[in-house]
CSV table of C-alpha atoms in Angstrom, one decimal:
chain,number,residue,atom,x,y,z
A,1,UNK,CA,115.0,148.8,153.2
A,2,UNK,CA,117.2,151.4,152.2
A,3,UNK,CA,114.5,152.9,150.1
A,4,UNK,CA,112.1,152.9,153.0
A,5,UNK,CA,113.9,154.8,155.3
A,6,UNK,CA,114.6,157.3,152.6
A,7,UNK,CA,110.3,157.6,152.1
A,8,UNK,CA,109.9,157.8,155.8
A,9,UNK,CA,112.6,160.1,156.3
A,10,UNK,CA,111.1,162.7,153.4
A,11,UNK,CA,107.5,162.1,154.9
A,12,UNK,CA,109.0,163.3,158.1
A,13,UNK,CA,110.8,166.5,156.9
A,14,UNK,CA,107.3,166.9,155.1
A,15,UNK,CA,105.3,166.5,158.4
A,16,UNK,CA,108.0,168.7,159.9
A,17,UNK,CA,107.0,171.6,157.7
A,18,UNK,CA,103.3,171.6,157.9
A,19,UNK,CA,103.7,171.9,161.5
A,20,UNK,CA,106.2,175.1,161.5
A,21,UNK,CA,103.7,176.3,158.9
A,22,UNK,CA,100.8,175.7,161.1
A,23,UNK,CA,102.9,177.7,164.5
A,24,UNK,CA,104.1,180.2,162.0
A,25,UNK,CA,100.7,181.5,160.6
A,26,UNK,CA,98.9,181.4,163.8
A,27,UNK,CA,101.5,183.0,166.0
A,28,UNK,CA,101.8,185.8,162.9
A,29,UNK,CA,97.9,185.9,162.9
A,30,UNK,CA,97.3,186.0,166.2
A,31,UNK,CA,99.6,189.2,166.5
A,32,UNK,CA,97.8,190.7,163.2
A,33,UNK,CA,94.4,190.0,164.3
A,34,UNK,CA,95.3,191.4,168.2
A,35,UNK,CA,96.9,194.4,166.5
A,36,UNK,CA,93.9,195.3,164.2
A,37,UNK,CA,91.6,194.6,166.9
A,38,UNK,CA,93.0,197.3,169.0
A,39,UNK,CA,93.3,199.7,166.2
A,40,UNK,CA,89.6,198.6,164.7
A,41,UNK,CA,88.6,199.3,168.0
A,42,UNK,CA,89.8,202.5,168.3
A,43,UNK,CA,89.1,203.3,164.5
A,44,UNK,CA,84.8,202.6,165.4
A,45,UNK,CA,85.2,204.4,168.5
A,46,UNK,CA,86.6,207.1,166.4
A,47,UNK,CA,83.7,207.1,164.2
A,48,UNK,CA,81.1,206.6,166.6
A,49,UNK,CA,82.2,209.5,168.4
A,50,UNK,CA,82.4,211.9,165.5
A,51,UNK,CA,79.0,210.7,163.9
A,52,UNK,CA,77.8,211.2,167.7
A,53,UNK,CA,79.1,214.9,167.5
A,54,UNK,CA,77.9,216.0,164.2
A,55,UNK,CA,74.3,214.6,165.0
A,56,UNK,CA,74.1,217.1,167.9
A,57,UNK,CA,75.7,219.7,165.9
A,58,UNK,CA,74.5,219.3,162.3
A,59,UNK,CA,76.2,222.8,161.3
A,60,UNK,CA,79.3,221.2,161.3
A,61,UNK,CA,78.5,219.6,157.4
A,62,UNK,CA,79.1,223.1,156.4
A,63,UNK,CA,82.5,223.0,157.1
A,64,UNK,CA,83.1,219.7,154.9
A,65,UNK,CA,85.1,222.1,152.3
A,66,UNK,CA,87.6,222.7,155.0
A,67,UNK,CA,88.1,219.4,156.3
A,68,UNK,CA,88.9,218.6,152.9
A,69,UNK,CA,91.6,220.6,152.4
A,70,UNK,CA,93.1,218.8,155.7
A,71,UNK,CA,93.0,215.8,153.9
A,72,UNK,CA,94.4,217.2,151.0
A,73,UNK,CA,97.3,218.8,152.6
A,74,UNK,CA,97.8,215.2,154.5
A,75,UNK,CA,98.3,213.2,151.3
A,76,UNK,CA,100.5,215.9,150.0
A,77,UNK,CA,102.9,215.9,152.7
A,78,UNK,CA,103.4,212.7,153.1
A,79,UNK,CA,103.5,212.0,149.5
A,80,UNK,CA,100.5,209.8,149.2
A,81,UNK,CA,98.5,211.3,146.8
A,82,UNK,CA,97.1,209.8,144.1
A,83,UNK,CA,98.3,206.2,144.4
A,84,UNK,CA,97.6,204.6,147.9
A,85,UNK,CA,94.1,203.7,148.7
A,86,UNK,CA,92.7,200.2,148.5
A,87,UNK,CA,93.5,199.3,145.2
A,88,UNK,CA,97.1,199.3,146.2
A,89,UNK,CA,96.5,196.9,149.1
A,90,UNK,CA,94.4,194.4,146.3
A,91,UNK,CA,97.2,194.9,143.8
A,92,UNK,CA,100.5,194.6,146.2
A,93,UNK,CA,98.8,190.8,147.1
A,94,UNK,CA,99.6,189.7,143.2
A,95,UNK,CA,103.0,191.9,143.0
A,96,UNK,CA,105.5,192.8,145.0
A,97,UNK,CA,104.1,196.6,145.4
A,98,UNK,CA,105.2,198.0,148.9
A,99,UNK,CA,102.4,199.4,151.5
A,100,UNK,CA,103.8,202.6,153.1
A,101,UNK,CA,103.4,202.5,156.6
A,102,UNK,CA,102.6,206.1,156.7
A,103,UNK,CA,99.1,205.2,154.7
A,104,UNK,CA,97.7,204.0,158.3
A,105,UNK,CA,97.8,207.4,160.2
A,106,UNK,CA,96.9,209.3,157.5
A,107,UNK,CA,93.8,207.1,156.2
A,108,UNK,CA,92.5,206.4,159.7
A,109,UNK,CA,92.6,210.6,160.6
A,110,UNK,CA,91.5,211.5,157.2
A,111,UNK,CA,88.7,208.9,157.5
A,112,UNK,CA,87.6,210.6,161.0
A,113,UNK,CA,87.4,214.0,159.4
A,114,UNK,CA,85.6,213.2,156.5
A,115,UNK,CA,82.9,211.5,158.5
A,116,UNK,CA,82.5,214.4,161.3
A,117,UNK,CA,82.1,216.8,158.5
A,118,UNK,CA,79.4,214.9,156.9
A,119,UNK,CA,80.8,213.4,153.5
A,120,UNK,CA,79.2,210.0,152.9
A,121,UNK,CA,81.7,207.6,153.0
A,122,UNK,CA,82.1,204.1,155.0
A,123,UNK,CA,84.7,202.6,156.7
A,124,UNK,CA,85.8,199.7,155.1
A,125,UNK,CA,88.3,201.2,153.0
A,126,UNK,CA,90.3,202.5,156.0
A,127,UNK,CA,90.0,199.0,156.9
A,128,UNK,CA,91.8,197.2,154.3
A,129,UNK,CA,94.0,200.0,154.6
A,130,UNK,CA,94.7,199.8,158.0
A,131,UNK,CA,94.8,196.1,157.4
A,132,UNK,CA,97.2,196.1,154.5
A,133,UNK,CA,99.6,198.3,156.6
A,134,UNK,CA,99.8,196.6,159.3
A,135,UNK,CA,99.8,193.2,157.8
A,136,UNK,CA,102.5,194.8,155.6
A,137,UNK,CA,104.7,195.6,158.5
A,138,UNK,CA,104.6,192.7,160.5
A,139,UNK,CA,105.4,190.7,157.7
A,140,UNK,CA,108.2,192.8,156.9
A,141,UNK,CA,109.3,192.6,160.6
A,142,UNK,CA,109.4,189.2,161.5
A,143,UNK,CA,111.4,189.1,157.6
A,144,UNK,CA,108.6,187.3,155.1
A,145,UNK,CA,109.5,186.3,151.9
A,146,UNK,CA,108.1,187.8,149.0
A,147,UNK,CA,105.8,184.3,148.6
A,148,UNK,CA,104.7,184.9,152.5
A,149,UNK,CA,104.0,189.0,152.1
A,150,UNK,CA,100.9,188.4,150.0
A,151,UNK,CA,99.0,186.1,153.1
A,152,UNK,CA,100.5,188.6,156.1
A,153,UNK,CA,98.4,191.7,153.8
A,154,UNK,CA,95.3,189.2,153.8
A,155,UNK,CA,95.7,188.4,157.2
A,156,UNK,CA,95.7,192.3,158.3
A,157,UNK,CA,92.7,192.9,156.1
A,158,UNK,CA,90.8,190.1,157.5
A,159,UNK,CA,91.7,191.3,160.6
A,160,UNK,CA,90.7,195.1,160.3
A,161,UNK,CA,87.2,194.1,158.0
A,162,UNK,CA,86.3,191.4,161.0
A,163,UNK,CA,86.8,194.4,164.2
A,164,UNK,CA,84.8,197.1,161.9
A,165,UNK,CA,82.0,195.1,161.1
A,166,UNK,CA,82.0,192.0,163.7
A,167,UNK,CA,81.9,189.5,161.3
A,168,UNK,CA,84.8,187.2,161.2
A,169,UNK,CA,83.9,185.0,158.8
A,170,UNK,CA,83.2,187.5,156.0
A,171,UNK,CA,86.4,188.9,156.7
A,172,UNK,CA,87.9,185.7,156.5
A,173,UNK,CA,86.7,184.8,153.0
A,174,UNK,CA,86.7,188.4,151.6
A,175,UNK,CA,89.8,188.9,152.5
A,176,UNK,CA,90.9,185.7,150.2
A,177,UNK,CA,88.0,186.3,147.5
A,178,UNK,CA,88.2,189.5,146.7
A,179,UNK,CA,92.2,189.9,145.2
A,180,UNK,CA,91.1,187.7,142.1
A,181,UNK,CA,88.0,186.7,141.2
A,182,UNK,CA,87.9,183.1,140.5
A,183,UNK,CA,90.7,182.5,142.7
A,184,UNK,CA,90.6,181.5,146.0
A,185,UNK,CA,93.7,182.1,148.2
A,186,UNK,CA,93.3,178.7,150.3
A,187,UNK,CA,96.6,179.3,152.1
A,188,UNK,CA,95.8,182.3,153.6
A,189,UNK,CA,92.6,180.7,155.0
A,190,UNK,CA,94.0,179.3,158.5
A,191,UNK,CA,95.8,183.4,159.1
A,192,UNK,CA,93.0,185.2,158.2
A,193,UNK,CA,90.4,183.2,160.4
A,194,UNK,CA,92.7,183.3,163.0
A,195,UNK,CA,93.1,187.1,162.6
A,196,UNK,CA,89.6,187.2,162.3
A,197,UNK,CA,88.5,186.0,165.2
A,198,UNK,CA,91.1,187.1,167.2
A,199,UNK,CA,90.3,190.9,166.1
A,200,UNK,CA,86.6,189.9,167.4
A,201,UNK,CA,87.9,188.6,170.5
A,202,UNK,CA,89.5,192.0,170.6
A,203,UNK,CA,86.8,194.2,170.0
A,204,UNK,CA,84.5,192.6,172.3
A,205,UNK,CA,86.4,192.9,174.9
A,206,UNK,CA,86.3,197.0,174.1
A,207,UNK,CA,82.4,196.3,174.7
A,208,UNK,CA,81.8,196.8,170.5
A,209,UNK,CA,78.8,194.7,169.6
A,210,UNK,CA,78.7,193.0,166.0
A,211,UNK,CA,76.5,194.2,163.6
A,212,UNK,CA,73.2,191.6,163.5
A,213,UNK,CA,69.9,192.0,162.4
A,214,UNK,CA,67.5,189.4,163.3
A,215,UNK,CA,64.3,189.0,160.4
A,216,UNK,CA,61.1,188.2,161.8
A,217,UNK,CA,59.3,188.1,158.2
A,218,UNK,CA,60.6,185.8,155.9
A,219,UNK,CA,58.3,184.6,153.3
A,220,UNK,CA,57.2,181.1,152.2
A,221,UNK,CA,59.6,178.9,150.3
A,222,UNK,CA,57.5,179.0,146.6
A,223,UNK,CA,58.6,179.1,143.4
A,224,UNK,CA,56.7,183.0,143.2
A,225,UNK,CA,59.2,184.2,145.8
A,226,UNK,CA,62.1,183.1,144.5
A,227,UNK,CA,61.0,184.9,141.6
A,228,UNK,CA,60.7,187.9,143.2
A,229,UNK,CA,64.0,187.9,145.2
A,230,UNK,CA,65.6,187.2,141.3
A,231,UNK,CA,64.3,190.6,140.5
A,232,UNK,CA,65.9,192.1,143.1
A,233,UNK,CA,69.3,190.6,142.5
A,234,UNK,CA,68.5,192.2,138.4
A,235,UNK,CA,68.0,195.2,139.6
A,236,UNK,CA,71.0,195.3,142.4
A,237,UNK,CA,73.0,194.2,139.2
A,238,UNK,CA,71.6,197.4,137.7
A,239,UNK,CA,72.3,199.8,140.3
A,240,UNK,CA,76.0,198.4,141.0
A,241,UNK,CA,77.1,199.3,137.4
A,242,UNK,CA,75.3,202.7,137.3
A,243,UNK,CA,77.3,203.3,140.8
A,244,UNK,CA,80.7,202.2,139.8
A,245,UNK,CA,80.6,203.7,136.3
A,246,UNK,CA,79.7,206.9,138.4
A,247,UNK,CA,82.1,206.4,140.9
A,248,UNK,CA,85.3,206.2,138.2
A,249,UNK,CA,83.6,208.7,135.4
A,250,UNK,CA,83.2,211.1,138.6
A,251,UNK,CA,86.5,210.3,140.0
A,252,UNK,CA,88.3,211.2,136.3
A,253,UNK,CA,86.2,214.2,135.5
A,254,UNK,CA,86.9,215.7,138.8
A,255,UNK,CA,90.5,215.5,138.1
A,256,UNK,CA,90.4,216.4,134.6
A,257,UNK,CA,88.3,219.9,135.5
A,258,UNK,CA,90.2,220.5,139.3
A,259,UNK,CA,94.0,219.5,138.6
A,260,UNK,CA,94.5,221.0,142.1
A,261,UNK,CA,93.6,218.6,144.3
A,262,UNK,CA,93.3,221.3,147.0
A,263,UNK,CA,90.4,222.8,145.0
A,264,UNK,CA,88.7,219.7,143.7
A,265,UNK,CA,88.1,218.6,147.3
A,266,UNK,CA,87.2,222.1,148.4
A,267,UNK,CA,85.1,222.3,145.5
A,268,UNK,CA,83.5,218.4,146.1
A,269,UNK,CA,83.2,219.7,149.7
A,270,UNK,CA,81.0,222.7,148.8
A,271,UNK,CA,78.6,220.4,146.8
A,272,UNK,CA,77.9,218.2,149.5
A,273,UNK,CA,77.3,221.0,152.3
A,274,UNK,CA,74.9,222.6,149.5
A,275,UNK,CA,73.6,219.4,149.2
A,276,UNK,CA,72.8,218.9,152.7
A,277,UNK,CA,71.5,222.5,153.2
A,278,UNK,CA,69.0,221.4,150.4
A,279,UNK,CA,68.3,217.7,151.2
A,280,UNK,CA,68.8,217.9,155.2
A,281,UNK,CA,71.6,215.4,157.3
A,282,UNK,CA,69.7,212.1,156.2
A,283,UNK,CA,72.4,211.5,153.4
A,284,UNK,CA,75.6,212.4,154.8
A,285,UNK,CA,78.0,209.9,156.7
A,286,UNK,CA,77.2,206.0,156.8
A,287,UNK,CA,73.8,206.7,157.0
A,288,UNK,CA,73.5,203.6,159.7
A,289,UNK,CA,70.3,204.9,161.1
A,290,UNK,CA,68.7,204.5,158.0
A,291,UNK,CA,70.1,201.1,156.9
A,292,UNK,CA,68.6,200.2,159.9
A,293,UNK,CA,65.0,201.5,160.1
A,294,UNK,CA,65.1,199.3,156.3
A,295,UNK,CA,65.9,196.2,157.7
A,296,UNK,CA,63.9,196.2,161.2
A,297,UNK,CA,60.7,198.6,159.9
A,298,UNK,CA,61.0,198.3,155.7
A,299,UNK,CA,60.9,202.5,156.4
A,300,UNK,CA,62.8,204.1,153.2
A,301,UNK,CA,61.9,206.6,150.8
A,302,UNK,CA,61.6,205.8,147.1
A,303,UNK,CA,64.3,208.0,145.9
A,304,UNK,CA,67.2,207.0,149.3
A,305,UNK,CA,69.0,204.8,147.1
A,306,UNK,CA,69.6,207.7,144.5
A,307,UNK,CA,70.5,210.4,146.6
A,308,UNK,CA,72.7,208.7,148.8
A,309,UNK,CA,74.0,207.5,145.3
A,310,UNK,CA,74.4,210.8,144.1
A,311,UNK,CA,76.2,212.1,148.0
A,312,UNK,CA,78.9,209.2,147.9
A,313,UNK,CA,79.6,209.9,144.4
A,314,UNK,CA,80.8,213.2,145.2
A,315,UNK,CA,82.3,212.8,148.2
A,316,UNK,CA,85.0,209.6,147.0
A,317,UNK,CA,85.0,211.0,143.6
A,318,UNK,CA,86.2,214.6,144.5
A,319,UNK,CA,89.1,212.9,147.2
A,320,UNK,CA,87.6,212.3,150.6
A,321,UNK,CA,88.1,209.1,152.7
A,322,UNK,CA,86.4,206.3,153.8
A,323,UNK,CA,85.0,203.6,151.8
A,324,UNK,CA,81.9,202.5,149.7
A,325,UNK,CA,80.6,199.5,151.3
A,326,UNK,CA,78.5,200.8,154.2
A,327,UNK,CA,77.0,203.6,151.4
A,328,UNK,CA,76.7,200.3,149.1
A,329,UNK,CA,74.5,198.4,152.4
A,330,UNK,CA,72.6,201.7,152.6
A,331,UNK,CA,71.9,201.8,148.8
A,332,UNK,CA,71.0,198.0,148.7
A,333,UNK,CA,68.6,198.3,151.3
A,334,UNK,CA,66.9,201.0,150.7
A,335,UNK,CA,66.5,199.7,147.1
A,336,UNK,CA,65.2,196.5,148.1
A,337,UNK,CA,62.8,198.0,150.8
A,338,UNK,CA,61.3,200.2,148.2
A,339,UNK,CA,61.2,197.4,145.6
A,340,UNK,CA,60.0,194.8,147.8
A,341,UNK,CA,56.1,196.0,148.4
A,342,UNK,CA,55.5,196.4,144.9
A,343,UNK,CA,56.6,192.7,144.3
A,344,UNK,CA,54.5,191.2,147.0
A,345,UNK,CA,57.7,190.8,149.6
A,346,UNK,CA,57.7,192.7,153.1
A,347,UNK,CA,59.8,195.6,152.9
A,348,UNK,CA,61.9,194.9,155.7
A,349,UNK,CA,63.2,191.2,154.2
A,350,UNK,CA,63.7,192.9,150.9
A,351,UNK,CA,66.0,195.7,152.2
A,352,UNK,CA,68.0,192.8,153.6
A,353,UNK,CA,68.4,191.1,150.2
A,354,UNK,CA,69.2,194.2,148.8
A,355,UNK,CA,71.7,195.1,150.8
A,356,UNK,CA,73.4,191.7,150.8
A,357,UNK,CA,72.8,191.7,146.3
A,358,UNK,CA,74.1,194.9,146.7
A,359,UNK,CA,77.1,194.4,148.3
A,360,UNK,CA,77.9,190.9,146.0
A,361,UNK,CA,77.2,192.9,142.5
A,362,UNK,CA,80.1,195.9,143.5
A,363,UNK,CA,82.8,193.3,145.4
A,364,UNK,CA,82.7,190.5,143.2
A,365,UNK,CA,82.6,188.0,146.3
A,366,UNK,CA,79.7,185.4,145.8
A,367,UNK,CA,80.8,183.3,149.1
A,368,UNK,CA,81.9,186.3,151.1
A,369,UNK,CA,78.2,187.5,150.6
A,370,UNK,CA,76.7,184.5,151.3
A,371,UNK,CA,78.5,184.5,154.8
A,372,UNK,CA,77.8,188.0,155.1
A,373,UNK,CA,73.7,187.3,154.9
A,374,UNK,CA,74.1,184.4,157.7
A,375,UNK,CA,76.2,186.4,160.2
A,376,UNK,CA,73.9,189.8,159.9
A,377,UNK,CA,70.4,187.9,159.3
A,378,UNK,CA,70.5,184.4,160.1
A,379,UNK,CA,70.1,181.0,158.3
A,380,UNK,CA,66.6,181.0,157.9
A,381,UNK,CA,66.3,182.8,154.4
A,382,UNK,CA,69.6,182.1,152.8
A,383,UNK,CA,68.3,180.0,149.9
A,384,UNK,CA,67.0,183.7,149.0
A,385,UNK,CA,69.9,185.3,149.6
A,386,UNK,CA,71.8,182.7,147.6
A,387,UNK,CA,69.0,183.3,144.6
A,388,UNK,CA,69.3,187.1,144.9
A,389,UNK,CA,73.2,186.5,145.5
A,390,UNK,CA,73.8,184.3,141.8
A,391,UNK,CA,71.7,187.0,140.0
A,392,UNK,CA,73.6,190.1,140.8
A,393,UNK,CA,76.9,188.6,140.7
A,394,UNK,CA,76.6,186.8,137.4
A,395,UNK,CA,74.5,190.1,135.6
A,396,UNK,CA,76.7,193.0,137.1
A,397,UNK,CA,79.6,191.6,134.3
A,398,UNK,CA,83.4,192.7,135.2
A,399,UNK,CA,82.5,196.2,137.2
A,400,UNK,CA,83.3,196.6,140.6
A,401,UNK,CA,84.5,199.1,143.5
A,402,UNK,CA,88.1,198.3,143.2
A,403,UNK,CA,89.6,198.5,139.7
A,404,UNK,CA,92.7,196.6,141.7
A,405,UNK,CA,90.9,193.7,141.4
A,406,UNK,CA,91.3,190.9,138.8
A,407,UNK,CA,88.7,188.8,137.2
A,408,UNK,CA,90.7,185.8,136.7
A,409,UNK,CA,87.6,183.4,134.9
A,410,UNK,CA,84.6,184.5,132.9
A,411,UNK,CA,81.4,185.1,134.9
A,412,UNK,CA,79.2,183.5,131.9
A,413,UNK,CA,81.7,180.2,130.6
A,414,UNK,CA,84.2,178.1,132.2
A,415,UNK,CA,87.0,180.1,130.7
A,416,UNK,CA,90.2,181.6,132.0
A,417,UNK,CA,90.1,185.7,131.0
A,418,UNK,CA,92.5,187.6,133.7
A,419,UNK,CA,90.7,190.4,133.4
A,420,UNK,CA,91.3,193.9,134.8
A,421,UNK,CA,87.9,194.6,136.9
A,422,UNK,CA,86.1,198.2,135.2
């Protein structure tokens, strides 16, 4: 009997804990997720309205030099320089590495100027940024331990990823997919949907829409097809690897030749505006205009995905701000859209598996891609995106965007490597 009460009583404290757990996280992610909403809000408004202003006044690219010597002097004031960016946010989740606070302000303004001055950059990196920061400080406020910190940093990038983009569950997962490779963070799972959605709760009520592209022309389910959407996956595989090899060689040649980082981005700056007095506006910023006219018309030129290549190398790689996703969605689906006609695909469907193969091959996240394809395109060609999806993950080997990020198990055996991503 004695022994009975002593199981129960232990299955109670055990019961007990799951549900302070449970309250815990969701009270902490529902402040997170409210938090980021408001600031992702305000963060795509902030684009928006920039992008809207250099459209009308395509002159401004010229003064890209200058903006980047704003940014410059922002990092170097507050002491930022050459550590915090993303790969701090990935790394502090495995350590106990400390997010400055003063990393929000400064990426979110220097994000703003480098996309009204043209440099072609996303967003996503100010995200996870943002989101590190501010999961960072509310951990730290409501006194996490240092085996709670790592899920309160998820939780804020989920929360950030989902109010840029509008697409809560790809935050959710990416958020827990892409610190380690192999290894999912399952704890964090019930925070970051909650600060997920509740960011998306958020941003609609700012009137933001989520970003969704219906396909009206998916081809047959045949063996041909699936053939076909494999090639675009291989060469998605390709690109990624070309584009993060230049991203990192451009990165440490820049700072080998321009110690000063005042005239490395000054002299990155320059580039670009020549660039775009050579090449027109169509490469600088997100370049969402043309990402979509890929998707919904299968309109791209043959050499997009090169250029804007060649426009975002420069622009990260010589110290602007913003991120390489969106340039990574632009890349993919231009790729695919000028692949696709010569394999017998409509344009438009293959710049959508291209951007999604894309995105996989340079992240590293298989099921965070898989999400990402439903919530922009639907259900109704996923066993494409999922064949597209296994080939560019598996063939792009250990390089990706973020050299924060660990490959934890081998992409080609069943074998543990903990492997620092290229």
């Amino acid at each position: 009997m004695e022994k009975f009460k002593e199981v129960a009583l232990h299955d109670a404290v055990r019961v007990k804990q799951y549900i302070l757990s449970f309250f815990k996280w969701t009270l902490i992610a529902l402040i997170t997720g409210g938090v980021g909403g408001a600031l992702g809000a305000g963060f795509r408004w902030a684009i928006s309205y920039v992008t809207e202003i250099r459209t009308l006044h395509p002159w401004l690219c010229f003064l890209l030099p200058g903006g980047g010597l704003i940014i410059a002097f922002l990092y170097r004031v507050t002491k930022l320089s050459g550590h915090a960016d993303t790969n701090l946010i990935i790394s502090s989740v495995r350590t106990d590495e400390k997010v400055p606070i003063l990393l929000a302000p400064v990426i979110f303004i220097s994000t703003v100027i480098t996309h009204l001055f043209g440099g072609s950059a996303g967003r996503e990196g100010a995200a996870l940024q943002l989101g590190g920061c501010i999961g960072s400080f509310i951990g730290r406020a409501v006194r996490l331990n240092e085996k709670d910190m790592p899920i309160a940093l998820m939780c804020g990038m989920s929360g950030l990823f989902s109010a840029l983009f509008g697409t809560p569950l790809t935050a959710t997962v990416f958020a827990m997919e892409v610190i380690s490779v192999g290894v999912i963070y399952y704890s964090a799972f019930l925070p970051c949907i909650v600060a997920a959605l509740t960011a998306y709760g958020i941003t609609t009520l700012f009137g933001l829409e989520a970003t969704a592209f219906p396909l009206e022309s998916i081809p047959a389910l045949t063996i041909p097809h699936l053939l076909t959407v494999a090639v675009i996956g291989l060469a998605a595989a390709v690109i990624s690897i070309v584009f993060c090899v230049l991203l990192e060689k451009t990165h440490a040649l820049a700072a080998g030749f321009f110690r000063n980082e005042y005239l490395r981005v000054a002299v990155g700056g320059s580039v670009i505006a020549l660039l775009t007095l050579l090449l027109g506006t169509r490469y600088n910023g997100t370049g969402g205009a043309v990402i979509a006219a890929a998707i919904t018309e299968g309109a791209a030129l043959p050499y997009d995905f090169i250029l804007k290549m060649l426009f975002t190398v420069i622009t990260i790689g010589f110290g602007y701000k913003g991120g390489e996703i969106i340039p990574t969605f632009f890349i993919g689906a231009t790729l695919g859209a000028t692949l696709a006609p010569l394999l017998g695909l409509p344009a438009s469907f293959g710049a959508a598996v291209g951007l999604v193969a894309l995105f996989c091959a340079v992240v590293n996240c298989p099921i965070a891609s898989i999400l990402l394809s439903i919530e922009l395109f639907g259900s109704q060609g996923l066993i494409f995106f999922a064949v597209a999806l296994c080939v560019s993950y598996m063939l792009s080997g250990y390089y990706s965007l973020y050299s924060g990020q660990k490959i934890m198990y081998s992409k080609r055996r069943a074998r543990y490597i903990n492997k620092q991503a290229k």
